[in-house]
Coordinates of C-alpha atoms in Angstrom, one line a residue:
X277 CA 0.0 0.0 0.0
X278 CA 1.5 3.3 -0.9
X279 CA 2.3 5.7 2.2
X280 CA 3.8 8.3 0.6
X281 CA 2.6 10.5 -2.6
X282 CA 4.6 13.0 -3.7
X283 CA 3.1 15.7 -6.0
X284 CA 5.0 17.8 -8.2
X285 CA 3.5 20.9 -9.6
X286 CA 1.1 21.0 -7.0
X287 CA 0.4 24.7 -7.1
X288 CA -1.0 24.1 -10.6
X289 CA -4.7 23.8 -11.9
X290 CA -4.7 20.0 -12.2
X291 CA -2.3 19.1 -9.3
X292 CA -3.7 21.5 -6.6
X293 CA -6.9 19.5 -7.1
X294 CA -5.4 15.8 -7.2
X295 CA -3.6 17.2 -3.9
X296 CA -7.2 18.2 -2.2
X297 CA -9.1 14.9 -3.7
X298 CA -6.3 12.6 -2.2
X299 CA -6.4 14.8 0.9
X300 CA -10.3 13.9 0.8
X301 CA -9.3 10.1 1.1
X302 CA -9.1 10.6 4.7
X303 CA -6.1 8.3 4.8
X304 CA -4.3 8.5 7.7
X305 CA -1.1 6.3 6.5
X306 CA -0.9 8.3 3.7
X307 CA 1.3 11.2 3.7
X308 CA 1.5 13.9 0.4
X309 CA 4.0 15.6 -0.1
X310 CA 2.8 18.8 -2.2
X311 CA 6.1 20.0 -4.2
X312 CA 6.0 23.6 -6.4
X313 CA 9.0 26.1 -7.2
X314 CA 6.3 29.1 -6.0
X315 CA 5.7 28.1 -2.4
X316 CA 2.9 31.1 -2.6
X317 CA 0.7 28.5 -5.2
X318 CA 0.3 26.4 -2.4
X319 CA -0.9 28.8 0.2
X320 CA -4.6 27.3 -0.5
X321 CA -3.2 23.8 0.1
X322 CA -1.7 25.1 3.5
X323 CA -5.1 26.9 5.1
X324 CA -6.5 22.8 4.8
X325 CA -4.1 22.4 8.1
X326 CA -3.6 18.7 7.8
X327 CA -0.9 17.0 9.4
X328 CA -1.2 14.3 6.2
X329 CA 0.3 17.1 3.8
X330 CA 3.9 18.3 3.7
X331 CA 4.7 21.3 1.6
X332 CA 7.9 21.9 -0.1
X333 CA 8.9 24.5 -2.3
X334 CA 12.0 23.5 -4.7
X335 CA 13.2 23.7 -8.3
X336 CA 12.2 20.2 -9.4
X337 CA 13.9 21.2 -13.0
X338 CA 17.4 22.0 -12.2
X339 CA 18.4 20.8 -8.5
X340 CA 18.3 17.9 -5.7
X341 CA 15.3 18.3 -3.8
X342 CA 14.7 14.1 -2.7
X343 CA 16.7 15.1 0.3
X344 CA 14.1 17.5 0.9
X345 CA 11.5 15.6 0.8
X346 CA 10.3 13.7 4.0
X347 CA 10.2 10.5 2.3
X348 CA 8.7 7.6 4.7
X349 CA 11.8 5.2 3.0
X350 CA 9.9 1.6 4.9
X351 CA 6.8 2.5 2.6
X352 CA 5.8 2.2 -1.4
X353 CA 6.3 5.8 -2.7
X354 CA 4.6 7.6 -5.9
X355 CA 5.8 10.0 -7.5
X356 CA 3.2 12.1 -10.1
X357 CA 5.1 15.2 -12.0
X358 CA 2.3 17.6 -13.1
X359 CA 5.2 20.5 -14.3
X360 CA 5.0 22.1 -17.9
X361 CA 5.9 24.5 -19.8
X362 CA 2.1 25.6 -21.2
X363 CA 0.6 28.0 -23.6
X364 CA -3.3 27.6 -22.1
X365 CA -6.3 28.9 -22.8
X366 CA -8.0 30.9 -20.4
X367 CA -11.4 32.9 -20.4
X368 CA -9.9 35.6 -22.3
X369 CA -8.1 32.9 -25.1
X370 CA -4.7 31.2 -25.4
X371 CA -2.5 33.4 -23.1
X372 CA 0.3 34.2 -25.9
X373 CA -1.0 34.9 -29.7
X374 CA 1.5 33.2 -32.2
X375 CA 0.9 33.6 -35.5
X376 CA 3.4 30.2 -36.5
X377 CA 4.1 27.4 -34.7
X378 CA 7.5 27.8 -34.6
X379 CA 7.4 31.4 -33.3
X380 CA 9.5 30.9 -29.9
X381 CA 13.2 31.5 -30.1
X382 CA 15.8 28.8 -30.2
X383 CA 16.6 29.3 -26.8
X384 CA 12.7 29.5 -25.7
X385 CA 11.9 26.3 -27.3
X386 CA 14.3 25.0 -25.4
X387 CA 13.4 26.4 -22.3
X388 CA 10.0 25.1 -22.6
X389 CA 11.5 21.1 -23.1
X390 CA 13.7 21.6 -20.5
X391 CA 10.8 22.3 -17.9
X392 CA 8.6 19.9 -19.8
X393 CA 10.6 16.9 -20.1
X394 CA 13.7 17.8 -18.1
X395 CA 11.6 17.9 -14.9
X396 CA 10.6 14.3 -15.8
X397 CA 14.5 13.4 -16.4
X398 CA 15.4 14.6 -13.3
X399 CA 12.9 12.9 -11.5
X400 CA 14.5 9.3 -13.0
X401 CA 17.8 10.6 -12.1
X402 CA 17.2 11.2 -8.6
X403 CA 15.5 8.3 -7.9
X404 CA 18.0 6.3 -9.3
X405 CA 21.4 8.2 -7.8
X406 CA 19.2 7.9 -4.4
X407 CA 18.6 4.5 -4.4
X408 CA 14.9 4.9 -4.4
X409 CA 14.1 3.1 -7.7
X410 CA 11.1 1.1 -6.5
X411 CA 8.9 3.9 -6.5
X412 CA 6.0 4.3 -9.1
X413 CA 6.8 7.5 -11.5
X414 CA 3.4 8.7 -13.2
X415 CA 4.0 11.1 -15.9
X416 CA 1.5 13.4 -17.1
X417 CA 1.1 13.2 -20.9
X418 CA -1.0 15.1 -23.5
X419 CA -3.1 14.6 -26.9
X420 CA -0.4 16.9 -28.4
X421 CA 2.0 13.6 -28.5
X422 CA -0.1 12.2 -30.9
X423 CA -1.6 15.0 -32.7
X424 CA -0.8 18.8 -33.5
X425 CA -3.1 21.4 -32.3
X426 CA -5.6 22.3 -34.8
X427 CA -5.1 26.4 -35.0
X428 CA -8.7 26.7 -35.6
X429 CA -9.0 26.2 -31.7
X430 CA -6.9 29.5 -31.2
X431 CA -8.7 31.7 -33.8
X432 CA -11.7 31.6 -35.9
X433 CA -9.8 32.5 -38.7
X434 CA -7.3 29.8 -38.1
X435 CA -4.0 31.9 -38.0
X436 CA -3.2 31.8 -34.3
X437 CA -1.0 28.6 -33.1
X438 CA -0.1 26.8 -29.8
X439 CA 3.8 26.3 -30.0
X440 CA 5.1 23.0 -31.3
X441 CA 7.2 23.3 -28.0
X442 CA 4.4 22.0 -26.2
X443 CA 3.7 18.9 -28.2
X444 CA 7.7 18.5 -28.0
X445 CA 8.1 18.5 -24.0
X446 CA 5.3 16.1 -23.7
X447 CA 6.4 13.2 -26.8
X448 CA 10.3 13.4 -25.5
X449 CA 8.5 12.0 -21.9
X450 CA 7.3 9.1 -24.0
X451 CA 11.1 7.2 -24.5
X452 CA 11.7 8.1 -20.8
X453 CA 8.3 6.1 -19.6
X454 CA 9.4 3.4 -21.5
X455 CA 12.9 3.0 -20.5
X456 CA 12.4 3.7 -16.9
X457 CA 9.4 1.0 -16.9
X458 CA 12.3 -1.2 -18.2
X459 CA 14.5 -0.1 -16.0
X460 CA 12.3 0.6 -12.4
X461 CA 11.3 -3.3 -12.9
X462 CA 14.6 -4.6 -12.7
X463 CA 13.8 -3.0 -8.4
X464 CA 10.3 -3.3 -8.2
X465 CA 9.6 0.0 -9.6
X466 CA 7.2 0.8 -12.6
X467 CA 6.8 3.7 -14.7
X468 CA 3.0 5.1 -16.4
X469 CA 1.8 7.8 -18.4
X470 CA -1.3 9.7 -18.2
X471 CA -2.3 11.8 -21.2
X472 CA -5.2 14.3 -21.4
X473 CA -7.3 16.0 -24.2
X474 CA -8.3 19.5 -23.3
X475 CA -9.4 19.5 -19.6
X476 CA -12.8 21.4 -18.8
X477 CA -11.7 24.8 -16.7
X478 CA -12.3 28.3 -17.7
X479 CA -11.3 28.4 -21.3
X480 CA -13.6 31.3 -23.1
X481 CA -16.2 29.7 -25.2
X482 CA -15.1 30.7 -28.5
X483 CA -12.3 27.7 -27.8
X484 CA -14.4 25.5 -25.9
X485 CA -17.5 25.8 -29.0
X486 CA -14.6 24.7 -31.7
X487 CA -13.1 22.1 -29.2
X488 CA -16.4 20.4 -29.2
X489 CA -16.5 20.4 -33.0
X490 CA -13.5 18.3 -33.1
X491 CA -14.4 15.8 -30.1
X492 CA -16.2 12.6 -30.9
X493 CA -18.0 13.4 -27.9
X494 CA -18.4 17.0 -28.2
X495 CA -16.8 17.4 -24.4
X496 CA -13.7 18.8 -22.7
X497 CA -12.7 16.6 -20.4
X498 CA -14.4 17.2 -17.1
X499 CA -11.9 17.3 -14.2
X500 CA -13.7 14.9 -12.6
X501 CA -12.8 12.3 -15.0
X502 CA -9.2 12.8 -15.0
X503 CA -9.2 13.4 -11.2
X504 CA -11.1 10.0 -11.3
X505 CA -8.1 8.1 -13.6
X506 CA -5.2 9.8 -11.4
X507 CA -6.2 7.9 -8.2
X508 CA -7.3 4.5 -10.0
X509 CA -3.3 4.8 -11.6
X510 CA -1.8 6.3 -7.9
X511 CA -4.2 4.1 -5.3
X512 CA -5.3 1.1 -7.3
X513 CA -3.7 0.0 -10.5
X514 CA -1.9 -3.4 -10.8
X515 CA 1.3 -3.9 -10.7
X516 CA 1.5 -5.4 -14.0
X517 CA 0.6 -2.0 -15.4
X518 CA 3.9 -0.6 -16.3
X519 CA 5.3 1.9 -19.5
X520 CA 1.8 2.7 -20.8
X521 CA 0.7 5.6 -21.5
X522 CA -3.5 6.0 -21.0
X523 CA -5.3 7.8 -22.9
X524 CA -8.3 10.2 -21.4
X525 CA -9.5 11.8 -24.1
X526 CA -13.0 11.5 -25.5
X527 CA -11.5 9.7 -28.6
X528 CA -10.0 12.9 -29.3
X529 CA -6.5 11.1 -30.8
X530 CA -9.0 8.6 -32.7

């Protein structure tokens, strides 16, 4: 039974609410251990006063937080990595208007893979030059692996683009899930993927109206359905479930 769960990007949309819905649990063995680089995004987290949660704020990107974290080392740990480099959409449109995919800089595009998928290679790294590779790594993943974004989502006129960083960060993750399932075995560790379509927040409806033109189910996800698959894959997945990558999407990818 896992004990510990540590969370990182917590002070994001998605992984401040997997952090409450754990919290909800009521699971007293359990410990989470709520991980951002803005200790501020997590000042909701703290007013729930919970001696269950542990709140850490660190660079998961660039340094060696594990010693940081107050692992319980006798218990199964999980490790879930929420960080990305993202371009969303909010209730006023995609944040930053590019008018090519490849509008970012050299040295932006690879900013953004370095926080997308070098947050994820650090992870591996430290779990392995810690000894602790029997944990369970769950990557976040995205449609944009599989798919580019379709600019008419951006614009009605179809000249606005999400960055083809995005979709880059998120498919390098995919060698890494399969290696370190190969790997993280070997110690009786395992390595998953979960991968979203758009996921139901405050997106303006211009985006969310052409979004549902393109779904086979005319939906975002709701958050409820991908809160619902990140505690079946942390709480009660099988072991045997190791280097896939799932896909919560509405048949988006189809």
């Amino acid at each position: 039974m896992i004990s510990t769960l540590v969370v990182l990007g917590a002070g994001g949309f998605l992984g401040k609410k997997f952090v409450e819905v754990c919290l909800a649990r009521l699971d007293k063995d359990l410990t989470i251990i709520a991980v951002d680089i803005n200790i501020s995004s997590l000042n909701s987290l703290a007013e729930l006063n919970t001696s269950n949660l542990k709140l850490v704020e660190a660079d998961v990107v660039l340094s060696d937080y594990i010693n940081d974290l107050p692992l319980d080392l006798a218990g199964e740990i999980t490790f879930i990595n929420f960080v990305a480099k993202d371009f969303p959409v909010t209730s006023e449109g995609i944040v930053e208007k590019f008018p090519s995919p490849f509008s970012l800089l050299p040295n932006q595009f690879c900013m953004s893979l370095n926080i997308t998928c070098g947050s994820s290679y650090n992870l591996l790294h430290l779990l392995d030059k810690h000894g602790l590779q029997a944990s369970h790594v769950i990557m976040i993943g995205s449609i944009y692996t599989y798919t580019i974004p379709n600019p008419v989502l951006y614009s009605k006129t179809g000249d606005i683009y999400k960055p083809v960083a995005y979709s880059a960060g998120k498919s390098a993750q995919i060698p890494l899930v399969k290696q370190a399932a190969r790997y993280l075995a070997r110690f009786s560790g395992r390595c998953n993927c979960v991968s979203f379509g758009g996921i139901q927040s405050n997106q303006n409806s211009d985006f969310v109206s052409a979004y549902h033109k393109l779904s086979p189910q005319s939906k975002l996800v709701p958050v409820n359905d991908a809160l619902k698959t990140l505690q079946w894959i942390v709480f009660d997945s099988p072991t045997s479930l190791n280097g896939a990558d799932i896909m919560v999407d509405g048949g988006f990818t189809c």
